Coordinates of C-alpha atoms and ligand atoms in Angstrom, one line a residue:
M1 CA -0.6 -44.3 -28.2
P2 CA -1.4 -40.7 -29.2
N3 CA -1.0 -38.0 -26.5
P4 CA -4.5 -37.6 -25.0
L5 CA -6.2 -34.3 -25.9
L6 CA -6.1 -33.2 -22.2
F7 CA -2.3 -32.9 -22.4
Q8 CA -2.2 -31.1 -25.7
P9 CA -1.6 -27.3 -26.0
Y10 CA -4.6 -25.0 -26.2
Q11 CA -4.8 -21.4 -27.5
L12 CA -6.7 -19.2 -25.0
G13 CA -7.0 -15.9 -26.7
E14 CA -3.5 -14.6 -27.1
I15 CA -1.9 -17.0 -24.7
T16 CA -0.8 -20.6 -25.3
L17 CA -1.5 -23.1 -22.6
A18 CA 0.8 -26.2 -22.4
N19 CA -2.2 -28.5 -21.7
R20 CA -5.9 -28.4 -20.9
V21 CA -5.7 -28.9 -17.1
V22 CA -6.6 -25.8 -15.1
M23 CA -5.9 -25.3 -11.4
A24 CA -9.2 -23.9 -10.0
P25 CA -9.1 -21.0 -7.6
L26 CA -8.4 -22.2 -4.0
T27 CA -8.6 -19.9 -1.0
R28 CA -5.9 -20.7 1.6
N29 CA -6.1 -17.7 4.0
R30 CA -2.3 -17.2 4.4
A31 CA -2.1 -13.5 3.5
A32 CA -1.6 -12.6 7.2
G33 CA 0.6 -9.6 6.7
G34 CA -1.5 -6.7 5.4
L35 CA -3.5 -8.9 3.1
V36 CA -0.5 -9.3 0.8
P37 CA 0.2 -12.8 -0.6
S38 CA 2.3 -14.7 2.0
P39 CA 6.0 -15.2 1.5
Y40 CA 5.2 -18.8 0.6
A41 CA 2.7 -18.0 -2.1
A42 CA 5.3 -17.7 -4.9
E43 CA 6.7 -21.1 -4.2
Y44 CA 3.2 -22.7 -3.8
Y45 CA 2.0 -21.4 -7.2
A46 CA 5.4 -22.1 -8.9
Q47 CA 5.2 -25.7 -7.7
R48 CA 1.9 -26.0 -9.6
A49 CA 3.0 -24.2 -12.8
S50 CA 2.7 -27.3 -14.9
A51 CA -1.0 -26.7 -15.0
G52 CA -2.0 -25.3 -18.4
L53 CA -3.5 -22.4 -16.5
I54 CA -3.5 -21.5 -12.8
I55 CA -6.4 -19.4 -11.6
A56 CA -5.1 -17.9 -8.4
E57 CA -7.3 -17.8 -5.3
A58 CA -10.2 -15.4 -4.8
T59 CA -8.7 -12.0 -4.1
Q60 CA -10.8 -9.0 -2.8
V61 CA -11.2 -5.9 -5.0
S62 CA -11.5 -3.6 -2.0
A63 CA -11.4 -3.6 1.8
Q64 CA -15.3 -3.8 1.9
A65 CA -15.1 -6.9 -0.4
Q66 CA -13.3 -9.0 2.2
G67 CA -15.3 -11.8 3.9
Y68 CA -12.7 -14.1 5.5
Q69 CA -9.5 -13.6 7.5
D70 CA -6.2 -13.3 5.7
T71 CA -7.4 -13.5 2.2
P72 CA -5.3 -11.4 -0.2
G73 CA -6.3 -8.2 -1.9
I74 CA -5.4 -6.5 -5.1
Y75 CA -6.3 -2.9 -4.4
T76 CA -3.1 -1.5 -2.9
D77 CA 0.4 -1.1 -4.3
D78 CA 1.8 -3.4 -1.6
Q79 CA -0.6 -6.1 -2.7
V80 CA 0.4 -5.6 -6.4
A81 CA 4.1 -5.9 -5.4
G82 CA 3.3 -9.1 -3.5
W83 CA 1.4 -10.7 -6.4
R84 CA 4.3 -9.7 -8.8
K85 CA 6.5 -12.2 -7.0
V86 CA 3.9 -14.9 -7.6
T87 CA 3.4 -14.2 -11.3
D88 CA 7.2 -13.9 -11.9
A89 CA 7.8 -17.3 -10.2
V90 CA 5.0 -19.0 -12.3
H91 CA 6.1 -17.4 -15.5
A92 CA 9.8 -18.4 -14.8
K93 CA 8.6 -22.0 -14.9
G94 CA 6.6 -21.5 -18.1
G95 CA 3.2 -21.4 -16.4
R96 CA 0.2 -19.1 -17.1
I97 CA -1.7 -17.5 -14.3
F98 CA -5.0 -15.5 -14.0
L99 CA -6.3 -13.9 -10.8
Q100 CA -9.8 -14.4 -9.5
I101 CA -11.2 -11.1 -8.4
W102 CA -13.8 -11.1 -5.7
H103 CA -16.4 -9.3 -3.6
T104 CA -17.9 -11.5 -0.9
G105 CA -20.9 -9.3 -0.3
R106 CA -23.0 -10.8 2.5
I107 CA -20.6 -13.7 3.1
S108 CA -18.7 -11.6 5.5
N109 CA -18.5 -10.7 9.2
V110 CA -18.1 -7.3 10.9
A111 CA -14.8 -8.6 12.3
V112 CA -13.2 -8.2 8.8
Q113 CA -15.2 -5.2 7.6
P114 CA -13.7 -1.7 7.6
D115 CA -14.7 0.1 10.9
G116 CA -16.6 -3.1 11.9
L117 CA -19.5 -2.0 9.7
A118 CA -22.2 -4.3 8.3
P119 CA -21.2 -6.2 5.1
V120 CA -23.1 -5.1 1.9
A121 CA -25.5 -7.1 -0.2
P122 CA -28.3 -6.6 -2.7
S123 CA -30.8 -6.8 0.0
A124 CA -30.7 -7.0 3.8
I125 CA -31.1 -10.8 3.9
R126 CA -28.6 -12.7 6.1
A127 CA -27.3 -15.8 4.5
V128 CA -27.4 -19.1 6.4
A129 CA -23.7 -19.6 6.0
K130 CA -20.4 -19.4 7.9
T131 CA -17.3 -17.5 7.3
F132 CA -13.8 -18.0 8.7
V133 CA -12.5 -15.3 11.0
G134 CA -10.3 -15.3 14.1
G135 CA -9.3 -18.9 13.3
A136 CA -12.8 -20.3 13.5
F137 CA -15.9 -20.8 11.3
V138 CA -18.6 -18.3 12.5
D139 CA -22.0 -17.2 11.3
V140 CA -22.0 -14.4 8.7
S141 CA -23.2 -11.0 9.8
E142 CA -26.5 -9.3 9.0
P143 CA -25.8 -7.3 5.8
R144 CA -27.2 -3.9 4.7
A145 CA -28.6 -3.4 1.2
L146 CA -26.4 -1.4 -1.1
E147 CA -27.8 2.0 -2.2
L148 CA -28.3 2.4 -5.9
D149 CA -25.7 5.1 -6.0
E150 CA -23.1 2.8 -4.5
I151 CA -23.2 0.4 -7.4
P152 CA -21.0 2.4 -9.8
G153 CA -18.3 2.2 -7.0
I154 CA -18.5 -1.6 -6.9
I155 CA -18.0 -1.7 -10.7
A156 CA -15.1 0.7 -10.4
D157 CA -13.5 -1.5 -7.7
F158 CA -13.5 -4.5 -10.0
R159 CA -12.1 -2.4 -12.9
H160 CA -9.3 -1.0 -10.7
A161 CA -8.5 -4.5 -9.3
A162 CA -8.3 -5.9 -12.9
A163 CA -5.9 -3.1 -13.9
N164 CA -3.8 -3.8 -10.8
A165 CA -3.8 -7.6 -11.6
I166 CA -2.3 -6.8 -15.0
R167 CA 0.2 -4.5 -13.4
A168 CA 1.1 -7.4 -11.1
G169 CA 1.9 -9.5 -14.1
F170 CA -1.2 -11.7 -14.3
D171 CA -2.1 -13.0 -17.8
G172 CA -5.7 -12.1 -17.1
V173 CA -8.4 -12.1 -14.4
E174 CA -11.4 -14.2 -13.6
V175 CA -14.5 -12.3 -12.4
H176 CA -15.9 -14.3 -9.5
G177 CA -19.6 -14.7 -10.3
A178 CA -20.0 -17.9 -8.4
N179 CA -20.4 -19.6 -5.0
G180 CA -22.9 -17.2 -3.3
Y181 CA -20.7 -14.1 -3.4
L182 CA -21.8 -10.6 -4.3
L183 CA -22.3 -10.9 -8.0
E184 CA -24.3 -14.1 -7.6
Q185 CA -26.2 -12.6 -4.7
F186 CA -27.5 -10.0 -7.2
G187 CA -28.3 -12.7 -9.8
K188 CA -30.3 -15.1 -7.6
D189 CA -33.7 -14.2 -6.3
G190 CA -33.2 -15.9 -2.9
A191 CA -30.8 -13.1 -2.1
N192 CA -32.1 -10.2 -4.2
Q193 CA -35.4 -8.5 -3.4
R194 CA -34.5 -5.1 -4.8
Q195 CA -37.1 -3.1 -6.7
D196 CA -34.7 -0.9 -8.7
A197 CA -32.8 -1.6 -12.0
Y198 CA -30.8 -4.3 -10.2
G199 CA -33.6 -6.4 -8.9
G200 CA -36.9 -8.1 -9.9
T201 CA -36.6 -9.4 -13.4
I202 CA -33.9 -11.7 -14.7
E203 CA -32.6 -8.9 -16.8
N204 CA -32.2 -6.7 -13.8
R205 CA -30.7 -9.3 -11.6
A206 CA -28.1 -10.3 -14.2
R207 CA -27.2 -6.6 -14.8
L208 CA -24.4 -6.3 -12.2
L209 CA -22.4 -9.3 -13.3
L210 CA -22.7 -8.2 -17.0
E211 CA -21.7 -4.6 -16.1
V212 CA -18.7 -5.7 -14.1
T213 CA -17.6 -8.1 -16.9
A214 CA -18.0 -5.4 -19.5
A215 CA -16.1 -2.9 -17.4
V216 CA -13.2 -5.3 -16.7
A217 CA -13.1 -6.3 -20.4
E218 CA -13.1 -2.7 -21.5
K219 CA -10.2 -2.0 -19.1
I220 CA -7.9 -4.9 -19.7
G221 CA -9.3 -6.5 -22.9
A222 CA -11.9 -9.2 -23.3
G223 CA -9.1 -11.6 -24.3
R224 CA -7.7 -11.3 -20.7
T225 CA -11.1 -11.6 -19.0
G226 CA -12.7 -14.8 -17.7
V227 CA -15.9 -15.3 -15.7
R228 CA -16.8 -18.0 -13.2
I229 CA -20.4 -19.0 -12.5
S230 CA -22.1 -21.8 -10.4
P231 CA -25.7 -21.9 -11.7
V232 CA -27.1 -24.5 -9.3
S233 CA -24.6 -24.5 -6.5
P234 CA -26.2 -23.9 -3.0
A235 CA -22.8 -22.8 -1.8
N236 CA -23.0 -20.1 0.9
G237 CA -26.7 -20.5 1.3
I238 CA -27.8 -19.2 -2.1
T239 CA -31.0 -20.2 -4.0
D240 CA -32.8 -19.3 -7.2
S241 CA -36.3 -20.2 -8.3
D242 CA -35.4 -20.7 -12.0
P243 CA -31.6 -21.0 -12.6
Q244 CA -31.9 -22.3 -16.2
A245 CA -33.7 -19.1 -17.4
L246 CA -31.4 -16.9 -15.3
Y247 CA -28.2 -18.5 -16.7
D248 CA -29.4 -18.7 -20.2
H249 CA -29.8 -15.0 -20.1
I250 CA -26.5 -14.4 -18.3
V251 CA -24.5 -16.5 -20.6
A252 CA -26.1 -15.0 -23.8
G253 CA -25.2 -11.6 -22.3
L254 CA -21.7 -12.7 -21.6
D255 CA -21.3 -14.0 -25.1
R256 CA -22.1 -10.5 -26.4
I257 CA -19.4 -9.0 -24.2
G258 CA -16.9 -11.7 -25.3
P259 CA -14.8 -12.7 -22.3
V260 CA -12.1 -15.2 -23.3
Y261 CA -13.6 -18.0 -21.1
L262 CA -16.6 -19.1 -19.2
H263 CA -15.8 -21.2 -16.1
V264 CA -18.7 -23.3 -14.9
I265 CA -19.0 -25.2 -11.6
E266 CA -21.3 -27.9 -12.7
G267 CA -23.5 -28.9 -9.7
A268 CA -22.9 -28.2 -6.0
T269 CA -19.4 -26.8 -5.5
G270 CA -17.3 -29.7 -4.2
G271 CA -20.4 -31.8 -4.0
P272 CA -22.8 -33.8 -6.2
R273 CA -22.9 -32.8 -9.9
D274 CA -26.6 -33.7 -10.1
V275 CA -27.8 -31.6 -7.2
A276 CA -30.5 -30.0 -9.5
P277 CA -31.6 -30.5 -13.1
F278 CA -29.7 -28.2 -15.3
D279 CA -28.5 -28.3 -18.9
F280 CA -24.9 -27.2 -18.9
G281 CA -24.6 -28.1 -22.6
R282 CA -27.0 -25.2 -23.3
L283 CA -24.5 -22.8 -21.7
R284 CA -21.7 -24.3 -23.8
R285 CA -23.8 -23.7 -26.9
L286 CA -24.7 -20.2 -26.0
F287 CA -21.1 -19.1 -25.5
A288 CA -18.7 -18.9 -28.4
G289 CA -15.5 -18.6 -26.3
T290 CA -13.6 -21.2 -24.3
Y291 CA -15.7 -23.3 -21.8
I292 CA -13.9 -24.5 -18.7
A293 CA -15.8 -27.2 -16.8
N294 CA -15.2 -27.9 -13.1
N295 CA -16.5 -30.0 -10.3
G296 CA -15.7 -33.6 -9.4
Y297 CA -13.7 -34.4 -12.6
D298 CA -11.0 -37.1 -12.6
G299 CA -8.6 -38.1 -15.3
V300 CA -11.1 -40.3 -17.1
T301 CA -14.1 -37.9 -17.1
A302 CA -11.8 -34.9 -17.9
E303 CA -10.5 -36.6 -21.0
Q304 CA -14.0 -37.7 -22.0
A305 CA -15.2 -34.1 -21.7
V306 CA -12.5 -32.6 -23.9
E307 CA -12.7 -35.4 -26.4
S308 CA -16.5 -35.1 -26.8
G309 CA -16.3 -31.3 -27.0
A310 CA -18.4 -30.8 -23.9
A311 CA -15.6 -28.6 -22.6
D312 CA -12.4 -27.1 -23.8
L313 CA -10.5 -27.1 -20.5
I314 CA -11.1 -28.9 -17.2
A315 CA -10.4 -27.3 -13.8
F316 CA -9.4 -29.4 -10.8
G317 CA -9.8 -27.9 -7.4
H318 CA -9.0 -29.9 -4.2
D319 CA -6.7 -32.3 -6.0
F320 CA -4.2 -29.5 -6.6
V321 CA -3.8 -28.9 -2.9
A322 CA -1.9 -32.1 -2.2
N323 CA -0.6 -32.8 -5.7
P324 CA 1.6 -30.0 -7.0
D325 CA 2.4 -32.3 -9.9
L326 CA -1.2 -33.1 -10.7
V327 CA -0.7 -32.8 -14.5
E328 CA 2.2 -35.3 -14.4
R329 CA 0.2 -37.7 -12.1
L330 CA -2.8 -37.5 -14.5
Q331 CA -0.6 -38.2 -17.4
A332 CA 1.2 -41.1 -15.7
G333 CA -2.0 -42.5 -14.3
V334 CA -0.6 -42.7 -10.8
P335 CA -2.6 -42.2 -7.5
F336 CA -3.3 -38.7 -6.1
A337 CA -2.1 -37.8 -2.6
Q338 CA -4.9 -36.9 -0.1
L339 CA -5.1 -33.4 1.3
N340 CA -4.9 -32.6 5.1
R341 CA -8.1 -30.6 6.0
E342 CA -6.4 -29.3 9.2
T343 CA -4.0 -27.2 7.1
L344 CA -6.3 -25.9 4.4
Y345 CA -7.1 -22.5 5.8
G346 CA -4.5 -20.3 7.5
G347 CA -1.0 -21.1 8.8
G348 CA 2.2 -21.1 6.9
A349 CA 4.2 -23.6 4.8
E350 CA 2.8 -26.7 6.4
G351 CA 0.1 -28.2 4.2
Y352 CA 0.9 -25.5 1.6
T353 CA 4.3 -25.8 0.0
D354 CA 5.4 -29.1 1.6
Y355 CA 3.3 -31.6 -0.4
P356 CA 5.9 -33.7 -2.4
V357 CA 5.8 -34.7 -6.1
Y358 CA 5.1 -38.3 -6.8
D359 CA 7.9 -40.6 -5.9
R360 CA 8.1 -43.6 -8.2
A361 CA 10.2 -45.5 -5.7
Ligands
FMN1 C1 -9.8 -25.2 -0.1 C2 -10.7 -24.8 -1.1 C3 -10.7 -23.4 -1.4 C4 -11.5 -22.9 -2.5 N1 -11.5 -21.6 -2.8 C5 -12.2 -21.1 -3.9 C6 -12.0 -19.8 -4.3 O1 -11.2 -19.0 -3.8 N2 -12.8 -19.4 -5.4 C7 -13.7 -20.2 -6.0 O2 -14.3 -19.8 -7.0 N3 -13.8 -21.5 -5.6 C8 -13.1 -22.0 -4.6 N4 -13.2 -23.3 -4.2 C9 -13.9 -24.3 -5.1 C10 -13.0 -24.9 -6.1 O3 -12.4 -24.0 -7.0 C11 -13.7 -26.0 -7.0 O4 -14.8 -25.4 -7.6 C12 -14.2 -27.1 -6.1 O5 -13.2 -27.6 -5.3 C13 -14.8 -28.3 -7.0 O6 -13.7 -28.8 -7.8 P1 -13.0 -30.2 -7.5 O7 -14.1 -31.2 -7.5 O8 -12.1 -30.4 -8.6 O9 -12.3 -30.0 -6.2 C14 -12.4 -23.8 -3.2 C15 -12.4 -25.2 -2.9 C16 -11.5 -25.7 -1.9 C17 -11.5 -27.1 -1.6

């Protein structure tokens, strides 16, 4: 039997992936010491290095960008040094790794904001959403609207974070434009009621994501820049009145900038794929680069998607938590281990580096 396409190498810009299985970004809240990746992070990611590409967890671009406890950053030299241990460990095992760079915007709480100030957002509209601080899920805080003259600073923070990620040895970065965080808050009209150049029309609402992507691509190269979007996901209490028109515009704009990949959460993040009518095939056709599909895939649907050309690469999220050898399990057709929800967020090695590989006995 020929080797299924899912397990064949793929050329992503200048880097060669061993297969077409991607580890989706997974927040694990273990960067307790100064928001530097935990001592266990290198082992955790190295255990998963047989993925064709790892996209490391959402990592804030500044102190203001933080929304949850103990999520890592990439804006200080100590954080860069911490991440260098992770990238070295993954590369030593022949893996490839990007970093997802993140501003949470209104999905934050004063408890994790510098000086306890209000989180920032396109408009002063509080999300109906929770964040994780002090070991518990709590309501997000009331945000304040960013001033127009603060926006260049946000773009600069992403650019600086991307440069730091390359210094830390990452093969590239993924701009987090999904799941109800800052860049998506600007895009979707349920969170953006601005009346300046960043609000109102689709063109204006899309502007920040496109400017951030262009700035990152200019800094580190479009070939090392990816973008993640979630057009219809209600994650973190976000809504939009016309997502197809919005994302047709965004993806056409991204195509002109030319990031190496577009990573699309198809449906409700971690939930139903058919949450709202949406033509993901249109986005695929609008974007000339690599299309990574995510959300609810299994071995069968993943292989179908790459064989049919619907996607180039398939990202798996929660299955990578309890299955460090997910690629080998997919290839062998053996069952997946189930994750323990109790140890998802925070803590140490338990539920993080102690999931075993499949035991044939
Ligand atoms: C524990 C956990 C943490 C997550 N953290 C992130 C994150 O940091 N960034 C992100 O874009 N998505 C995050 N997600 C969403 C996943 O990347 C993925 O989109 C989702 O799990 C759906 O894929 P799946 O059906 O293969 O699990 C997270 C999901 C889980 C379960």
